[in-house]
Coordinates of N, CA and C in Angstrom, one line a residue:
M1 N -36.6 -19.3 -22.6 CA -37.0 -20.6 -22.2 C -37.4 -21.5 -23.3
T2 N -36.9 -22.7 -23.4 CA -37.3 -23.6 -24.5 C -38.6 -24.2 -24.1
S3 N -39.4 -24.5 -25.1 CA -40.7 -25.2 -24.8 C -40.4 -26.6 -24.4
P4 N -41.3 -27.2 -23.6 CA -41.0 -28.6 -23.1 C -41.1 -29.5 -24.3
L5 N -40.3 -30.6 -24.3 CA -40.3 -31.5 -25.4 C -41.6 -32.4 -25.3
S6 N -42.1 -32.9 -26.5 CA -43.1 -33.8 -26.5 C -42.7 -35.1 -26.0
S7 N -43.6 -36.0 -25.7 CA -43.2 -37.3 -25.2 C -42.4 -38.1 -26.3
E8 N -42.8 -37.8 -27.6 CA -42.1 -38.5 -28.7 C -40.6 -38.0 -28.7
Q9 N -40.4 -36.7 -28.6 CA -39.1 -36.1 -28.6 C -38.2 -36.7 -27.4
I10 N -38.9 -36.8 -26.2 CA -38.3 -37.3 -25.1 C -37.8 -38.8 -25.4
R11 N -38.8 -39.6 -26.0 CA -38.4 -41.0 -26.3 C -37.2 -41.0 -27.2
A12 N -37.2 -40.2 -28.2 CA -36.1 -40.1 -29.2 C -34.8 -39.7 -28.6
L13 N -34.9 -38.8 -27.6 CA -33.7 -38.4 -26.9 C -33.2 -39.6 -26.0
A14 N -34.2 -40.3 -25.4 CA -33.8 -41.4 -24.6 C -33.1 -42.5 -25.4
Q15 N -33.5 -42.7 -26.6 CA -32.9 -43.7 -27.6 C -31.5 -43.3 -27.8
R16 N -31.2 -41.9 -27.9 CA -29.8 -41.5 -28.3 C -28.9 -41.6 -27.0
A17 N -29.6 -41.6 -25.9 CA -28.7 -41.5 -24.6 C -28.2 -42.8 -24.2
Q18 N -27.5 -43.5 -25.1 CA -26.9 -44.8 -24.9 C -25.4 -44.5 -24.6
I19 N -25.0 -44.6 -23.4 CA -23.7 -44.1 -23.0 C -22.6 -45.2 -23.1
F20 N -22.9 -46.5 -23.4 CA -22.0 -47.5 -23.4 C -21.2 -47.3 -24.7
G21 N -19.9 -47.1 -24.7 CA -19.1 -46.8 -25.9 C -18.0 -47.7 -26.3
L22 N -18.0 -49.0 -25.9 CA -17.0 -49.9 -26.2 C -17.3 -50.7 -27.4
L23 N -18.5 -50.6 -28.0 CA -18.9 -51.4 -29.1 C -18.2 -51.2 -30.4
D24 N -17.5 -49.9 -30.5 CA -16.8 -49.6 -31.7 C -15.3 -49.6 -31.5
R25 N -14.9 -50.0 -30.3 CA -13.5 -50.0 -30.0 C -12.7 -51.1 -30.7
Q26 N -12.1 -50.8 -31.8 CA -11.4 -51.6 -32.6 C -10.4 -52.5 -31.9
S27 N -9.7 -51.9 -30.8 CA -8.7 -52.7 -30.1 C -9.3 -53.9 -29.4
L28 N -10.6 -54.0 -29.2 CA -11.3 -55.1 -28.6 C -11.6 -56.3 -29.6
N29 N -11.4 -57.5 -29.2 CA -11.8 -58.6 -30.0 C -13.2 -58.5 -30.6
S30 N -13.4 -58.8 -31.9 CA -14.8 -58.6 -32.4 C -15.8 -59.5 -31.8
D31 N -15.4 -60.7 -31.5 CA -16.4 -61.6 -30.7 C -16.8 -61.0 -29.3
L32 N -15.8 -60.4 -28.7 CA -16.1 -59.8 -27.4 C -17.1 -58.6 -27.6
R33 N -16.8 -57.8 -28.6 CA -17.6 -56.7 -28.9 C -19.1 -57.2 -29.1
A34 N -19.2 -58.2 -29.9 CA -20.5 -58.8 -30.3 C -21.3 -59.3 -29.0
T35 N -20.5 -59.9 -28.1 CA -21.1 -60.4 -26.8 C -21.6 -59.2 -26.0
L36 N -20.8 -58.2 -25.9 CA -21.2 -57.0 -25.1 C -22.4 -56.3 -25.8
A37 N -22.3 -56.2 -27.1 CA -23.4 -55.5 -27.9 C -24.8 -56.3 -27.7
Q38 N -24.7 -57.6 -27.7 CA -25.9 -58.4 -27.5 C -26.5 -58.1 -26.1
A39 N -25.7 -58.2 -25.1 CA -26.2 -58.0 -23.7 C -26.7 -56.6 -23.5
N40 N -26.0 -55.6 -24.1 CA -26.3 -54.2 -24.0 C -27.7 -54.0 -24.7
H41 N -27.8 -54.6 -25.8 CA -29.1 -54.4 -26.6 C -30.2 -54.9 -25.8
E42 N -30.0 -56.0 -25.0 CA -31.1 -56.6 -24.2 C -31.1 -56.0 -22.8
T43 N -30.3 -54.9 -22.6 CA -30.2 -54.2 -21.3 C -30.2 -55.2 -20.1
R44 N -29.3 -56.2 -20.2 CA -29.3 -57.2 -19.1 C -27.8 -57.3 -18.6
L45 N -27.6 -58.0 -17.5 CA -26.3 -58.3 -17.0 C -25.8 -59.4 -17.9
L46 N -24.4 -59.6 -17.9 CA -23.8 -60.7 -18.6 C -24.1 -62.0 -18.0
T47 N -24.2 -63.1 -18.8 CA -24.4 -64.4 -18.2 C -23.0 -64.8 -17.6
A48 N -23.0 -65.9 -16.9 CA -21.8 -66.4 -16.4 C -20.8 -66.9 -17.6
E49 N -21.4 -67.4 -18.6 CA -20.6 -67.9 -19.8 C -20.1 -66.7 -20.5
E50 N -20.9 -65.6 -20.6 CA -20.4 -64.4 -21.3 C -19.3 -63.7 -20.5
I51 N -19.3 -63.7 -19.2 CA -18.2 -63.2 -18.3 C -17.0 -64.1 -18.6
T52 N -17.2 -65.4 -18.5 CA -16.0 -66.3 -18.6 C -15.4 -66.0 -20.0
F53 N -16.2 -65.9 -21.1 CA -15.6 -65.7 -22.4 C -14.9 -64.3 -22.5
S54 N -15.5 -63.2 -21.9 CA -14.9 -61.9 -21.9 C -13.6 -61.9 -21.2
C55 N -13.6 -62.6 -20.0 CA -12.4 -62.6 -19.2 C -11.3 -63.3 -19.9
Q56 N -11.5 -64.3 -20.8 CA -10.5 -65.0 -21.5 C -9.7 -63.9 -22.3
H57 N -10.3 -62.9 -22.8 CA -9.7 -61.9 -23.6 C -9.0 -60.8 -22.7
S58 N -9.6 -60.5 -21.6 CA -9.2 -59.3 -20.7 C -8.2 -59.7 -19.7
G59 N -8.2 -61.0 -19.2 CA -7.3 -61.5 -18.2 C -7.9 -61.2 -16.8
V60 N -9.1 -60.7 -16.7 CA -9.8 -60.5 -15.5 C -10.3 -61.9 -15.0
K61 N -10.3 -62.1 -13.6 CA -10.7 -63.4 -13.1 C -12.2 -63.5 -13.1
P62 N -12.7 -64.5 -13.8 CA -14.2 -64.5 -14.0 C -15.0 -64.8 -12.7
A63 N -14.6 -65.8 -11.9 CA -15.5 -66.2 -10.7 C -15.9 -65.0 -9.8
P64 N -14.9 -64.1 -9.4 CA -15.3 -63.1 -8.5 C -16.2 -62.1 -9.2
L65 N -16.1 -61.9 -10.5 CA -16.9 -61.0 -11.3 C -18.4 -61.5 -11.4
I66 N -18.4 -62.8 -11.6 CA -19.8 -63.5 -11.6 C -20.4 -63.4 -10.3
Q67 N -19.7 -63.6 -9.2 CA -20.2 -63.5 -7.9 C -20.7 -62.0 -7.6
L68 N -19.8 -61.0 -8.0 CA -20.3 -59.6 -7.8 C -21.6 -59.3 -8.5
Q69 N -21.7 -59.8 -9.8 CA -22.8 -59.5 -10.6 C -24.0 -60.0 -9.9
S70 N -24.0 -61.1 -9.2 CA -25.2 -61.7 -8.5 C -25.7 -60.8 -7.5
Q71 N -24.8 -59.9 -7.0 CA -25.1 -58.9 -5.9 C -25.7 -57.6 -6.4
V72 N -25.8 -57.4 -7.7 CA -26.0 -56.0 -8.3 C -27.4 -55.5 -7.7
P73 N -28.5 -56.3 -7.7 CA -29.8 -55.7 -7.2 C -29.7 -55.2 -5.7
G74 N -29.0 -56.0 -5.0 CA -28.8 -55.6 -3.5 C -27.9 -54.5 -3.4
L75 N -26.9 -54.3 -4.2 CA -26.0 -53.2 -4.2 C -26.7 -51.9 -4.5
V76 N -27.6 -52.0 -5.6 CA -28.4 -50.8 -5.9 C -29.4 -50.4 -4.7
D77 N -30.0 -51.4 -4.2 CA -30.8 -51.2 -3.0 C -30.1 -50.5 -1.9
S78 N -28.9 -51.0 -1.6 CA -28.1 -50.4 -0.5 C -27.7 -49.0 -0.8
A79 N -27.4 -48.7 -2.1 CA -27.0 -47.3 -2.5 C -28.2 -46.4 -2.4
R80 N -29.4 -46.9 -2.7 CA -30.6 -46.1 -2.5 C -30.9 -45.8 -1.1
E81 N -30.8 -46.8 -0.3 CA -31.0 -46.6 1.1 C -30.1 -45.6 1.7
A82 N -28.8 -45.6 1.3 CA -27.8 -44.7 1.8 C -28.2 -43.2 1.3
L83 N -28.6 -43.1 0.1 CA -29.0 -41.8 -0.4 C -30.1 -41.2 0.3
L84 N -31.2 -42.1 0.5 CA -32.4 -41.6 1.2 C -32.2 -41.4 2.7
A85 N -31.3 -42.0 3.2 CA -30.9 -41.7 4.7 C -30.3 -40.3 4.8
Q86 N -29.6 -39.9 3.8 CA -29.0 -38.6 3.7 C -29.9 -37.6 3.2
Q87 N -30.8 -37.8 2.3 CA -31.7 -36.9 1.6 C -33.1 -37.5 1.5
P88 N -33.8 -37.6 2.7 CA -35.1 -38.2 2.6 C -36.2 -37.4 1.9
D89 N -35.9 -36.1 1.8 CA -36.9 -35.2 1.2 C -37.1 -35.5 -0.3
L90 N -36.0 -36.1 -0.9 CA -36.0 -36.5 -2.4 C -37.3 -37.2 -2.8
V91 N -37.8 -38.0 -2.0 CA -39.0 -38.9 -2.4 C -40.3 -38.5 -1.8
R92 N -40.2 -37.4 -1.1 CA -41.5 -36.8 -0.5 C -42.1 -35.8 -1.5
P93 N -43.4 -35.5 -1.3 CA -44.1 -34.6 -2.2 C -43.3 -33.3 -2.3
G94 N -42.9 -32.9 -3.6 CA -42.2 -31.7 -3.8 C -40.7 -32.0 -4.0
G95 N -40.3 -33.3 -3.7 CA -38.9 -33.7 -3.9 C -38.6 -34.0 -5.3
A96 N -37.4 -34.0 -5.6 CA -36.9 -34.2 -7.0 C -37.2 -35.7 -7.5
L97 N -37.4 -36.6 -6.6 CA -37.6 -37.9 -7.0 C -39.0 -38.4 -6.6
F98 N -40.0 -37.3 -6.6 CA -41.4 -37.6 -6.3 C -42.1 -37.3 -7.7
P99 N -43.1 -38.1 -8.1 CA -43.6 -39.3 -7.5 C -42.8 -40.5 -7.6
Q100 N -43.3 -41.6 -7.3 CA -42.6 -43.0 -7.2 C -42.0 -43.3 -8.5
E101 N -42.6 -43.0 -9.7 CA -42.1 -43.4 -11.0 C -40.7 -42.7 -11.2
R102 N -40.6 -41.4 -10.7 CA -39.4 -40.7 -10.9 C -38.2 -41.4 -10.1
A103 N -38.6 -41.8 -8.9 CA -37.6 -42.5 -8.0 C -37.2 -43.8 -8.7
D104 N -38.2 -44.6 -9.2 CA -37.9 -45.8 -9.8 C -37.0 -45.7 -11.0
A105 N -37.2 -44.6 -11.8 CA -36.4 -44.4 -12.9 C -34.9 -44.2 -12.5
C106 N -34.7 -43.4 -11.4 CA -33.4 -43.1 -10.9 C -32.7 -44.4 -10.5
W107 N -33.4 -45.3 -9.7 CA -32.8 -46.6 -9.3 C -32.5 -47.5 -10.5
R108 N -33.4 -47.4 -11.5 CA -33.1 -48.1 -12.8 C -31.9 -47.7 -13.5
D109 N -31.7 -46.4 -13.5 CA -30.5 -45.8 -14.1 C -29.3 -46.3 -13.3
C110 N -29.3 -46.3 -12.0 CA -28.2 -46.8 -11.1 C -27.9 -48.2 -11.5
F111 N -28.9 -49.1 -11.7 CA -28.7 -50.5 -12.1 C -27.9 -50.5 -13.4
H112 N -28.4 -49.7 -14.4 CA -27.8 -49.8 -15.7 C -26.4 -49.2 -15.7
F113 N -26.1 -48.2 -14.9 CA -24.7 -47.6 -14.8 C -23.8 -48.6 -14.2
L114 N -24.2 -49.4 -13.2 CA -23.4 -50.5 -12.7 C -23.2 -51.7 -13.7
R115 N -24.3 -52.0 -14.4 CA -24.3 -53.0 -15.4 C -23.2 -52.7 -16.5
I116 N -23.2 -51.5 -17.0 CA -22.3 -51.3 -18.1 C -20.9 -51.1 -17.6
S117 N -20.8 -50.7 -16.3 CA -19.4 -50.7 -15.7 C -18.9 -52.0 -15.5
L118 N -19.7 -53.0 -15.2 CA -19.3 -54.4 -15.1 C -18.9 -55.0 -16.5
Y119 N -19.6 -54.6 -17.6 CA -19.2 -54.9 -18.8 C -17.8 -54.5 -19.1
A120 N -17.5 -53.2 -18.7 CA -16.2 -52.6 -19.0 C -15.1 -53.4 -18.3
V121 N -15.4 -53.8 -17.0 CA -14.5 -54.6 -16.3 C -14.2 -55.9 -16.9
A122 N -15.3 -56.7 -17.3 CA -15.2 -57.9 -18.1 C -14.3 -57.8 -19.3
A123 N -14.4 -56.6 -19.9 CA -13.6 -56.3 -21.2 C -12.2 -55.8 -20.8
G124 N -11.9 -55.5 -19.5 CA -10.6 -55.0 -19.1 C -10.4 -53.5 -19.4
E125 N -11.5 -52.7 -19.5 CA -11.5 -51.3 -19.9 C -12.0 -50.5 -18.7
T126 N -11.5 -49.2 -18.7 CA -12.1 -48.3 -17.7 C -12.7 -47.1 -18.3
R127 N -12.4 -46.8 -19.5 CA -13.0 -45.6 -20.2 C -13.9 -46.2 -21.3
F128 N -15.2 -46.2 -20.9 CA -16.2 -46.9 -21.8 C -17.4 -46.2 -22.2
T129 N -17.4 -44.9 -22.0 CA -18.5 -44.1 -22.3 C -18.5 -43.5 -23.8
D130 N -19.7 -43.3 -24.3 CA -19.8 -42.7 -25.7 C -20.1 -41.2 -25.6
P131 N -19.3 -40.4 -26.0 CA -19.5 -38.9 -25.9 C -20.9 -38.5 -26.4
A132 N -21.3 -38.9 -27.6 CA -22.6 -38.4 -28.1 C -23.8 -38.9 -27.2
G133 N -23.6 -40.2 -26.7 CA -24.7 -40.7 -25.8 C -24.7 -40.0 -24.5
L134 N -23.5 -39.6 -24.0 CA -23.4 -38.8 -22.8 C -24.1 -37.4 -23.0
D135 N -23.9 -36.7 -24.2 CA -24.5 -35.5 -24.4 C -26.0 -35.6 -24.5
A136 N -26.5 -36.7 -25.1 CA -28.0 -36.9 -25.2 C -28.5 -37.2 -23.8
M137 N -27.8 -37.9 -23.0 CA -28.2 -38.2 -21.6 C -28.3 -36.9 -20.8
Q138 N -27.3 -36.0 -20.9 CA -27.3 -34.7 -20.2 C -28.5 -33.9 -20.6
E139 N -28.7 -33.8 -21.9 CA -29.9 -33.1 -22.4 C -31.3 -33.7 -21.8
L140 N -31.3 -35.0 -21.8 CA -32.5 -35.8 -21.2 C -32.7 -35.4 -19.8
Y141 N -31.6 -35.5 -19.1 CA -31.7 -35.3 -17.6 C -32.1 -33.8 -17.3
T142 N -31.6 -32.9 -18.2 CA -32.0 -31.5 -18.0 C -33.5 -31.3 -18.3
V143 N -34.0 -31.9 -19.4 CA -35.4 -31.8 -19.7 C -36.2 -32.4 -18.6
L144 N -35.8 -33.6 -18.1 CA -36.6 -34.3 -17.1 C -36.4 -33.8 -15.6
K145 N -35.4 -32.8 -15.6 CA -35.1 -32.2 -14.2 C -34.6 -33.3 -13.2
V146 N -33.8 -34.2 -13.7 CA -33.2 -35.3 -12.9 C -32.2 -34.6 -11.9
P147 N -32.3 -35.0 -10.6 CA -31.5 -34.3 -9.6 C -30.0 -35.0 -9.7
V148 N -29.2 -34.4 -10.6 CA -27.9 -35.0 -10.9 C -27.0 -35.1 -9.6
P149 N -27.0 -34.0 -8.7 CA -26.2 -34.2 -7.5 C -26.5 -35.4 -6.7
A150 N -27.9 -35.6 -6.5 CA -28.3 -36.8 -5.8 C -27.9 -38.0 -6.4
L151 N -28.1 -38.1 -7.7 CA -27.7 -39.3 -8.5 C -26.2 -39.6 -8.3
L152 N -25.4 -38.5 -8.3 CA -24.0 -38.7 -8.1 C -23.6 -39.2 -6.7
V153 N -24.4 -38.8 -5.7 CA -24.2 -39.4 -4.3 C -24.5 -40.9 -4.4
A154 N -25.6 -41.2 -5.1 CA -26.0 -42.6 -5.2 C -24.9 -43.4 -5.9
L155 N -24.4 -42.9 -7.0 CA -23.4 -43.6 -7.8 C -22.1 -43.8 -7.0
T156 N -21.7 -42.7 -6.2 CA -20.5 -42.8 -5.3 C -20.7 -43.9 -4.3
Q157 N -21.9 -44.0 -3.7 CA -22.2 -45.0 -2.8 C -22.1 -46.5 -3.5
L158 N -22.6 -46.5 -4.7 CA -22.7 -47.7 -5.5 C -21.2 -48.1 -5.7
R159 N -20.4 -47.2 -6.1 CA -18.9 -47.5 -6.4 C -18.3 -48.1 -5.1
D160 N -18.5 -47.4 -4.0 CA -17.9 -47.8 -2.7 C -18.4 -49.3 -2.3
L161 N -19.7 -49.4 -2.4 CA -20.3 -50.7 -2.0 C -19.8 -51.9 -2.9
A162 N -19.9 -51.6 -4.2 CA -19.5 -52.6 -5.2 C -18.0 -53.0 -5.1
C163 N -17.1 -52.0 -4.9 CA -15.7 -52.3 -4.7 C -15.4 -53.0 -3.5
K164 N -16.2 -52.6 -2.4 CA -16.0 -53.4 -1.1 C -16.4 -54.9 -1.3
A165 N -17.6 -55.1 -2.0 CA -18.1 -56.5 -2.2 C -17.1 -57.2 -3.1
Y166 N -16.6 -56.5 -4.1 CA -15.7 -57.2 -5.1 C -14.4 -57.5 -4.5
S167 N -13.9 -56.7 -3.5 CA -12.6 -56.9 -2.9 C -12.5 -58.1 -2.0
K168 N -13.7 -58.7 -1.7 CA -13.7 -59.9 -0.8 C -13.0 -61.1 -1.6
D169 N -13.2 -61.2 -2.9 CA -12.8 -62.3 -3.7 C -12.0 -61.9 -4.9
G170 N -12.2 -60.7 -5.3 CA -11.6 -60.2 -6.6 C -10.1 -59.8 -6.4
P171 N -9.2 -60.1 -7.3 CA -7.9 -59.6 -7.3 C -7.8 -58.1 -7.3
H172 N -6.8 -57.6 -6.6 CA -6.7 -56.1 -6.4 C -6.8 -55.4 -7.8
Q173 N -6.2 -55.9 -8.8 CA -6.2 -55.2 -10.1 C -7.5 -55.1 -10.7
D174 N -8.4 -56.2 -10.5 CA -9.7 -56.3 -11.0 C -10.6 -55.3 -10.2
V175 N -10.4 -55.2 -9.0 CA -11.2 -54.2 -8.1 C -10.9 -52.8 -8.6
S176 N -9.6 -52.6 -8.8 CA -9.1 -51.3 -9.3 C -9.7 -50.9 -10.6
L177 N -9.9 -51.9 -11.5 CA -10.6 -51.7 -12.8 C -12.0 -51.2 -12.6
L178 N -12.7 -51.8 -11.6 CA -14.1 -51.4 -11.4 C -14.1 -50.0 -10.8
E179 N -13.3 -49.8 -9.9 CA -13.3 -48.5 -9.2 C -12.9 -47.4 -10.2
R180 N -12.0 -47.6 -11.2 CA -11.7 -46.6 -12.1 C -12.7 -46.5 -13.2
A181 N -13.4 -47.6 -13.5 CA -14.6 -47.5 -14.5 C -15.7 -46.6 -13.9
L182 N -16.0 -46.8 -12.6 CA -17.1 -46.1 -12.0 C -16.7 -44.6 -11.8
D183 N -15.4 -44.4 -11.5 CA -14.9 -43.1 -11.3 C -15.0 -42.4 -12.6
H184 N -14.7 -43.0 -13.7 CA -14.8 -42.4 -15.1 C -16.2 -42.0 -15.3
L185 N -17.1 -42.8 -15.0 CA -18.6 -42.5 -15.1 C -19.0 -41.4 -14.3
I186 N -18.6 -41.3 -13.1 CA -19.0 -40.3 -12.1 C -18.4 -39.0 -12.6
K187 N -17.2 -39.0 -13.1 CA -16.5 -37.8 -13.6 C -17.3 -37.2 -14.8
K188 N -17.6 -38.1 -15.7 CA -18.4 -37.7 -16.9 C -19.7 -37.0 -16.5
M189 N -20.4 -37.7 -15.6 CA -21.7 -37.2 -15.2 C -21.6 -36.0 -14.2
S190 N -20.5 -35.8 -13.6 CA -20.4 -34.5 -12.8 C -20.5 -33.4 -13.8
G191 N -20.0 -33.6 -15.0 CA -20.1 -32.5 -16.0 C -21.6 -32.1 -16.4
F192 N -22.6 -32.9 -16.0 CA -23.9 -32.6 -16.3 C -24.4 -31.4 -15.4
Q193 N -23.8 -31.2 -14.3 CA -24.3 -30.1 -13.5 C -23.9 -28.7 -14.0
P194 N -24.8 -27.8 -14.1 CA -24.5 -26.5 -14.6 C -23.5 -25.8 -13.7
D195 N -22.6 -25.1 -14.3 CA -21.6 -24.4 -13.4 C -22.2 -23.2 -12.7
H196 N -21.9 -23.1 -11.4 CA -22.4 -22.1 -10.6 C -21.6 -20.8 -10.6

């Protein structure tokens, strides 16, 4: 058994658990990478101007993506409600997302997973994760005993809800980009689960 990590070690691991990996992609325009890097550094959604700028490079239609982004908090809330309807014990005493701070961290992660998936769509990319960042996140989740199967249920709900919302106005190829980006993330995170 390894000894538990100190809070400083956990903080350092969290710093390394940066899974957005498009910032070194030389095939992307340098101004586009700079735009994405700035938003990611500030851990925020893209502005309407940043989406419009990114879409000039990727060919993605900006207006539906801007509209979808405005729905992100509600989409995360809906995914949370769907997960807790299936697995209410998660947030009860003894559950993997108890106490409240653990649950809040999970929903925050879902927000950030959708946020960086939308960056990928704006850039016209579907494979956007950083292998070293994913390894650090897997280690962090193991240390913190994050319930990865439950998180994957929430992410799958989030993918379905976001694609449904996006398909109201977004062109089919753009919706497909989002679906493939989230599928890529779900597949990578499925690897976090120990083999039985």
